[in-house]
Tab-separated table of C-alpha atoms in Angstrom:
chain	number	residue	atom	x	y	z
A	118	MET	CA	106.551	92.312	39.086
A	119	VAL	CA	106.187	95.975	38.347
A	120	SER	CA	108.294	98.507	40.191
A	121	ARG	CA	106.770	101.612	41.741
A	122	GLY	CA	109.099	103.902	39.812
A	123	PRO	CA	109.584	104.018	36.070
A	124	ILE	CA	109.101	100.689	34.320
A	125	THR	CA	112.353	99.168	33.057
A	126	VAL	CA	112.141	97.525	29.638
A	127	LEU	CA	114.962	95.301	28.389
A	128	ILE	CA	115.034	95.261	24.577
A	129	VAL	CA	116.758	92.143	23.230
A	130	ASP	CA	117.432	91.771	19.506
A	131	ASP	CA	120.560	90.967	17.502
A	132	GLU	CA	119.729	93.707	14.980
A	133	PRO	CA	120.921	97.121	16.266
A	134	GLU	CA	118.396	98.963	14.050
A	135	VAL	CA	115.508	97.058	15.616
A	136	CYS	CA	116.789	97.845	19.110
A	137	ALA	CA	117.125	101.531	18.206
A	138	THR	CA	113.611	101.613	16.744
A	139	TYR	CA	112.038	100.022	19.810
A	140	GLU	CA	114.039	102.331	22.055
A	141	MET	CA	112.653	105.327	20.116
A	142	TYR	CA	109.123	103.985	20.636
A	143	PHE	CA	109.599	104.465	24.386
A	144	GLU	CA	110.900	108.038	24.172
A	145	GLY	CA	108.513	110.416	25.913
A	146	GLU	CA	106.854	107.527	27.738
A	147	ARG	CA	107.376	106.705	31.416
A	148	PHE	CA	109.827	103.893	30.777
A	149	ARG	CA	113.530	103.284	31.205
A	150	THR	CA	115.106	101.157	28.522
A	151	ARG	CA	118.093	98.865	28.388
A	152	VAL	CA	119.340	97.393	25.144
A	153	ALA	CA	120.968	94.007	24.674
A	154	GLU	CA	122.170	93.275	21.149
A	155	GLY	CA	121.999	89.510	21.376
A	156	GLY	CA	121.489	86.679	23.808
A	157	PRO	CA	124.822	86.826	25.678
A	158	GLU	CA	124.351	90.525	26.428
A	159	ALA	CA	120.744	89.874	27.491
A	160	LEU	CA	121.949	87.344	30.055
A	161	LEU	CA	124.204	90.028	31.527
A	162	LYS	CA	121.535	92.739	31.588
A	163	ALA	CA	118.549	90.715	32.805
A	164	ASP	CA	118.163	91.279	36.536
A	165	ASP	CA	115.593	92.035	39.233
A	166	ASP	CA	115.282	95.666	38.096
A	167	VAL	CA	113.802	94.633	34.733
A	168	ASP	CA	109.999	94.697	34.571
A	169	ILE	CA	109.404	93.864	30.887
A	170	VAL	CA	111.591	92.020	28.371
A	171	LEU	CA	111.057	92.427	24.627
A	172	LEU	CA	112.729	89.321	23.247
A	173	ASP	CA	113.575	88.219	19.712
A	174	ARG	CA	113.704	84.452	19.171
A	175	ARG	CA	116.205	84.059	16.326
A	176	MET	CA	119.574	85.263	17.513
A	177	PRO	CA	123.035	83.757	17.028
A	178	GLU	CA	124.994	82.281	19.947
A	179	VAL	CA	122.143	82.310	22.484
A	180	SER	CA	118.611	82.201	21.072
A	181	GLY	CA	115.656	84.084	22.494
A	182	ASP	CA	114.160	80.761	23.552
A	183	GLU	CA	117.298	80.073	25.614
A	184	VAL	CA	117.275	83.585	27.109
A	185	LEU	CA	113.637	83.052	28.096
A	186	ALA	CA	114.505	79.741	29.761
A	187	PHE	CA	117.305	81.429	31.737
A	188	ILE	CA	114.981	84.257	32.828
A	189	ARG	CA	112.454	81.746	34.144
A	190	ASP	CA	115.130	79.505	35.710
A	191	TRP	CA	116.525	82.543	37.530
A	192	ASN	CA	112.998	83.372	38.747
A	193	LEU	CA	113.232	86.954	37.550
A	194	ASP	CA	109.943	88.677	38.280
A	195	CYS	CA	109.335	90.200	34.855
A	196	ARG	CA	106.899	89.918	31.989
A	197	VAL	CA	108.359	88.600	28.727
A	198	ILE	CA	106.982	89.636	25.358
A	199	MET	CA	108.358	87.703	22.416
A	200	VAL	CA	108.772	90.126	19.485
A	201	THR	CA	109.942	88.021	16.596
A	202	ALA	CA	109.655	87.233	12.898
A	203	VAL	CA	109.011	83.585	13.816
A	204	ASN	CA	105.335	82.728	13.453
A	205	PRO	CA	104.029	80.847	16.480
A	206	ASP	CA	103.907	77.076	16.093
A	207	ALA	CA	103.899	74.023	18.355
A	208	SER	CA	107.375	74.938	19.633
A	209	ILE	CA	105.833	77.647	21.831
A	210	ILE	CA	103.850	75.171	23.936
A	211	GLU	CA	106.565	74.796	26.571
A	212	MET	CA	107.742	78.420	26.414
A	213	GLU	CA	106.857	80.578	29.416
A	214	PHE	CA	106.331	83.974	27.781
A	215	ASP	CA	103.532	86.409	28.592
A	216	SER	CA	102.736	87.741	25.124
A	217	TYR	CA	103.799	87.061	21.541
A	218	LEU	CA	104.063	89.601	18.728
A	219	THR	CA	105.085	88.797	15.174
A	220	LYS	CA	107.298	91.345	13.401
A	221	PRO	CA	106.920	93.852	12.046
A	222	VAL	CA	105.193	95.595	14.965
A	223	SER	CA	104.010	99.169	15.078
A	224	LYS	CA	104.746	101.582	17.891
A	225	SER	CA	101.142	101.489	19.084
A	226	GLU	CA	100.996	97.671	18.987
A	227	LEU	CA	104.211	97.372	20.982
A	228	LEU	CA	103.320	100.046	23.552
A	229	ASP	CA	99.769	98.726	23.962
A	230	THR	CA	101.097	95.215	24.564
A	231	VAL	CA	103.639	96.480	27.109
A	232	LYS	CA	100.942	98.457	28.932
A	233	GLN	CA	98.630	95.423	28.981
A	234	GLN	CA	101.419	93.299	30.449
A	235	ILE	CA	101.999	95.913	33.151
A	236	LEU	CA	98.306	95.689	34.025
A	237	PHE	CA	98.468	91.877	34.052
A	238	GLY	CA	101.437	92.082	36.419
A	239	ARG	CA	99.588	94.450	38.745
A	240	TYR	CA	96.504	92.260	38.624
A	241	GLN	CA	98.531	89.151	39.425
A	242	THR	CA	100.208	90.822	42.420
A	243	LEU	CA	96.903	92.136	43.790
A	244	PHE	CA	95.167	88.802	43.214
A	245	GLU	CA	97.869	86.929	45.132
A	246	ARG	CA	97.592	89.408	48.024
A	247	TYR	CA	93.800	89.105	47.961
A	248	GLN	CA	94.002	85.306	48.114
A	249	THR	CA	96.396	85.508	51.070
A	250	GLU	CA	94.059	87.859	52.952
A	251	THR	CA	91.105	85.597	52.140
A	252	ARG	CA	92.914	82.551	53.556
A	253	LYS	CA	93.845	84.485	56.713
A	254	HIS	CA	90.253	85.628	57.099
A	255	ALA	CA	88.919	82.080	56.738
A	256	LEU	CA	91.439	80.741	59.268
A	257	LEU	CA	90.708	83.410	61.855
A	258	ALA	CA	86.936	83.288	61.352
A	259	ALA	CA	87.018	79.555	62.139
A	260	GLN	CA	88.860	80.120	65.425
A	261	GLU	CA	87.091	80.796	68.696
A	262	GLY	CA	88.141	83.771	70.741
A	263	VAL	CA	89.413	85.874	67.846
A	264	ASP	CA	89.057	89.578	68.506
A	265	ASP	CA	86.192	91.001	66.423
A	266	ASP	CA	88.174	94.194	65.786
A	267	GLU	CA	91.054	92.212	64.289
A	268	LEU	CA	88.688	90.241	62.085
A	269	ARG	CA	86.927	93.448	61.019
A	270	GLU	CA	90.295	95.035	60.148
A	271	LEU	CA	91.233	91.997	58.071
A	272	THR	CA	87.848	92.148	56.331
A	273	GLN	CA	88.406	95.824	55.497
A	274	ARG	CA	91.883	95.120	54.082
A	275	ARG	CA	90.455	92.325	51.988
A	276	GLU	CA	87.667	94.550	50.654
A	277	LYS	CA	90.158	97.297	49.739
A	278	LEU	CA	92.143	94.722	47.783
A	279	ARG	CA	88.946	93.580	46.055
A	280	GLU	CA	88.221	97.194	45.054
A	281	ARG	CA	91.760	97.606	43.712
A	282	LEU	CA	91.358	94.369	41.754
A	283	GLU	CA	88.117	95.631	40.240
A	284	HIS	CA	89.745	98.963	39.376
A	285	THR	CA	92.639	97.131	37.694
A	286	VAL	CA	90.223	94.948	35.716
A	287	ASP	CA	88.392	98.080	34.545
A	288	ALA	CA	91.680	99.466	33.178
A	289	PHE	CA	91.919	96.669	30.596
A	290	GLU	CA	90.676	97.695	27.161
A	291	ASN	CA	89.866	94.187	25.931
A	292	GLU	CA	86.342	93.292	27.065
A	293	LYS	CA	86.998	89.531	26.982
A	294	VAL	CA	90.003	89.988	29.281
A	295	LYS	CA	87.888	92.143	31.616
A	296	GLU	CA	85.156	89.500	31.783
A	297	THR	CA	87.587	86.648	32.415
A	298	LEU	CA	89.484	88.474	35.169
A	299	ALA	CA	86.284	89.707	36.810
A	300	GLU	CA	84.936	86.138	36.900
A	301	LEU	CA	88.216	84.881	38.307
A	302	HIS	CA	88.331	87.187	41.302
A	303	GLN	CA	84.595	86.920	41.990
A	304	GLN	CA	85.023	83.159	42.417
A	305	ASN	CA	87.433	83.774	45.276
């Protein structure tokens, strides 16, 4: 999900003042921003370079819900944060967003949520790599004639990934999130 360079945030809202406000929130931070004033423009600007999408739900022409569906259908590897005046209800059950904020949102609330989603993205990537290394290790360990040095190297790579996972978990500020993620990767 998250690029190694500056994080690219796509701000999608049909109200230019809201877009400008959110864009100001990111000034002085290590983020690049793109602005899409509405759904049609969002569909043009959403691509593989986008790491985070801030998405309003109620927009004319193409709603935020539709933009979200397109993003997921296109398999764009980005985190989507709904930032909307629409209170969550049963309609969100089928929506594949990563976080949901109800307007108005403060600068700190928005930036904290973006930073948490970046951490979730990093955790997810590391966890997937760790699972892959664990499967490889199990397959090779079950085979006869596997070089001990190769198995030891794989074990070391796996342990480095485990350490990185633990470090990423420690970066979360929410204790409940830390506990849940720690339990998850200890089970594997």
